[in-house]
Amino acid sequence: MRITTDHAGREQALAELFARSFAAAEDPEAGALIRALVQDLLSQVPAPELRVFMAEDAGTIIGAAIFTPLTFAEDQRRAVLLSPVAAAPERQRQG
């Protein structure tokens, strides 16, 4: 297994991982909703502010976590939101 932050060109594979993970855990509707969220995050959050960590096995993404900035207009502090997180259904509960 390899951990990487290089998600360029792998946006569709990431969105699919999240869709499969949430569809298996919840239902297909949840999978579709999270797929859309991931696609929006990857396309709309500026690259310097977006952090994507992926676990790969034999070139296949088997897990991922996305960190995005969380800001409030009336507060100058910076925070980072960890969401969403996914693991391939066939790789869950393996430690």
C-alpha atoms as a printed R data frame, in Angstrom:
   type eleno elety resid chain resno       x      y       z
1  ATOM     1    CA   MET     A     1   0.000  0.000   0.000
2  ATOM     2    CA   ARG     A     2   1.147  3.512  -0.799
3  ATOM     3    CA   ILE     A     3  -0.081  6.826   0.649
4  ATOM     4    CA   THR     A     4  -0.065  9.772  -1.746
5  ATOM     5    CA   THR     A     5  -1.405 13.301  -2.083
6  ATOM     6    CA   ASP     A     6  -1.097 13.419  -5.875
7  ATOM     7    CA   HIS     A     7  -4.714 13.298  -7.008
8  ATOM     8    CA   ALA     A     8  -4.311 15.240 -10.271
9  ATOM     9    CA   GLY     A     9  -6.059 13.412 -13.082
10 ATOM    10    CA   ARG     A    10  -7.713 10.975 -10.670
11 ATOM    11    CA   GLU     A    11 -10.789 12.999  -9.806
12 ATOM    12    CA   GLN     A    12 -13.215 10.509 -11.377
13 ATOM    13    CA   ALA     A    13 -11.610  7.562  -9.589
14 ATOM    14    CA   LEU     A    14 -11.847  9.454  -6.286
15 ATOM    15    CA   ALA     A    15 -15.492 10.354  -6.852
16 ATOM    16    CA   GLU     A    16 -16.258  6.722  -7.702
17 ATOM    17    CA   LEU     A    17 -14.512  5.468  -4.550
18 ATOM    18    CA   PHE     A    18 -16.624  7.776  -2.386
19 ATOM    19    CA   ALA     A    19 -19.813  6.824  -4.236
20 ATOM    20    CA   ARG     A    20 -19.177  3.085  -3.786
21 ATOM    21    CA   SER     A    21 -18.210  3.462  -0.149
22 ATOM    22    CA   PHE     A    22 -21.258  5.505   0.838
23 ATOM    23    CA   ALA     A    23 -23.652  3.454  -1.304
24 ATOM    24    CA   ALA     A    24 -22.465  0.281   0.457
25 ATOM    25    CA   ALA     A    25 -22.672  1.851   3.923
26 ATOM    26    CA   GLU     A    26 -25.953  3.722   3.425
27 ATOM    27    CA   ASP     A    27 -27.729  3.421   0.077
28 ATOM    28    CA   PRO     A    28 -27.243  4.376  -3.598
29 ATOM    29    CA   GLU     A    29 -28.773  7.805  -3.007
30 ATOM    30    CA   ALA     A    30 -26.151  8.605  -0.353
31 ATOM    31    CA   GLY     A    31 -23.464  7.391  -2.736
32 ATOM    32    CA   ALA     A    32 -24.682  9.736  -5.461
33 ATOM    33    CA   LEU     A    33 -24.872 12.664  -3.030
34 ATOM    34    CA   ILE     A    34 -21.317 12.130  -1.767
35 ATOM    35    CA   ARG     A    35 -20.033 11.645  -5.334
36 ATOM    36    CA   ALA     A    36 -21.447 15.084  -6.206
37 ATOM    37    CA   LEU     A    37 -19.907 16.608  -3.058
38 ATOM    38    CA   VAL     A    38 -16.477 15.170  -3.896
39 ATOM    39    CA   GLN     A    39 -16.716 16.361  -7.502
40 ATOM    40    CA   ASP     A    40 -17.626 19.855  -6.268
41 ATOM    41    CA   LEU     A    41 -14.790 19.935  -3.725
42 ATOM    42    CA   LEU     A    42 -12.216 18.763  -6.258
43 ATOM    43    CA   SER     A    43 -13.336 21.248  -8.911
44 ATOM    44    CA   GLN     A    44 -14.171 24.303  -6.794
45 ATOM    45    CA   VAL     A    45 -11.768 24.444  -3.829
46 ATOM    46    CA   PRO     A    46  -8.535 26.204  -4.846
47 ATOM    47    CA   ALA     A    47  -5.646 23.733  -5.092
48 ATOM    48    CA   PRO     A    48  -3.485 25.366  -2.408
49 ATOM    49    CA   GLU     A    49  -6.333 25.002   0.105
50 ATOM    50    CA   LEU     A    50  -7.391 21.442  -0.785
51 ATOM    51    CA   ARG     A    51  -5.655 18.446   0.771
52 ATOM    52    CA   VAL     A    52  -6.410 14.960  -0.510
53 ATOM    53    CA   PHE     A    53  -4.752 11.910   1.005
54 ATOM    54    CA   MET     A    54  -5.174  8.614  -0.826
55 ATOM    55    CA   ALA     A    55  -4.224  5.035  -0.071
56 ATOM    56    CA   GLU     A    56  -3.414  2.980  -3.153
57 ATOM    57    CA   ASP     A    57  -2.825 -0.698  -3.682
58 ATOM    58    CA   ALA     A    58  -1.494 -1.866  -7.050
59 ATOM    59    CA   GLY     A    59  -2.448  1.518  -8.563
60 ATOM    60    CA   THR     A    60  -6.067  1.371  -7.340
61 ATOM    61    CA   ILE     A    61  -7.357  3.951  -4.863
62 ATOM    62    CA   ILE     A    62  -8.627  2.006  -1.847
63 ATOM    63    CA   GLY     A    63  -9.118  4.859   0.616
64 ATOM    64    CA   ALA     A    64  -9.138  8.636   0.743
65 ATOM    65    CA   ALA     A    65  -9.621 11.603   3.040
66 ATOM    66    CA   ILE     A    66 -10.310 15.154   1.927
67 ATOM    67    CA   PHE     A    67  -9.442 18.224   4.004
68 ATOM    68    CA   THR     A    68 -10.938 21.609   3.102
69 ATOM    69    CA   PRO     A    69 -10.748 25.061   4.689
70 ATOM    70    CA   LEU     A    70 -13.478 26.154   7.075
71 ATOM    71    CA   THR     A    71 -13.867 29.910   7.422
72 ATOM    72    CA   PHE     A    72 -16.296 32.315   9.043
73 ATOM    73    CA   ALA     A    73 -16.756 35.892   7.879
74 ATOM    74    CA   GLU     A    74 -16.636 37.314  11.395
75 ATOM    75    CA   ASP     A    75 -13.658 35.266  12.617
76 ATOM    76    CA   GLN     A    76 -10.094 35.488  11.280
77 ATOM    77    CA   ARG     A    77  -8.977 32.090  12.615
78 ATOM    78    CA   ARG     A    78  -8.376 29.329  10.097
79 ATOM    79    CA   ALA     A    79  -9.631 25.821  10.524
80 ATOM    80    CA   VAL     A    80  -9.580 22.689   8.395
81 ATOM    81    CA   LEU     A    81 -12.526 20.350   7.964
82 ATOM    82    CA   LEU     A    82 -11.917 16.627   7.525
83 ATOM    83    CA   SER     A    83 -14.752 15.402   5.359
84 ATOM    84    CA   PRO     A    84 -15.483 13.205   3.607
85 ATOM    85    CA   VAL     A    85 -13.481 10.026   4.279
86 ATOM    86    CA   ALA     A    86 -13.962  6.739   2.408
87 ATOM    87    CA   ALA     A    87 -12.571  3.243   2.136
88 ATOM    88    CA   ALA     A    88 -13.337  0.791  -0.645
89 ATOM    89    CA   PRO     A    89 -16.134 -1.488   0.624
90 ATOM    90    CA   GLU     A    90 -14.054 -4.626   0.007
91 ATOM    91    CA   ARG     A    91 -11.198 -3.146   2.091
92 ATOM    92    CA   GLN     A    92 -13.213 -2.014   5.112
93 ATOM    93    CA   ARG     A    93 -12.720 -3.578   8.543
94 ATOM    94    CA   GLN     A    94  -9.174 -4.635   7.733
95 ATOM    95    CA   GLY     A    95  -7.368 -2.365  10.182
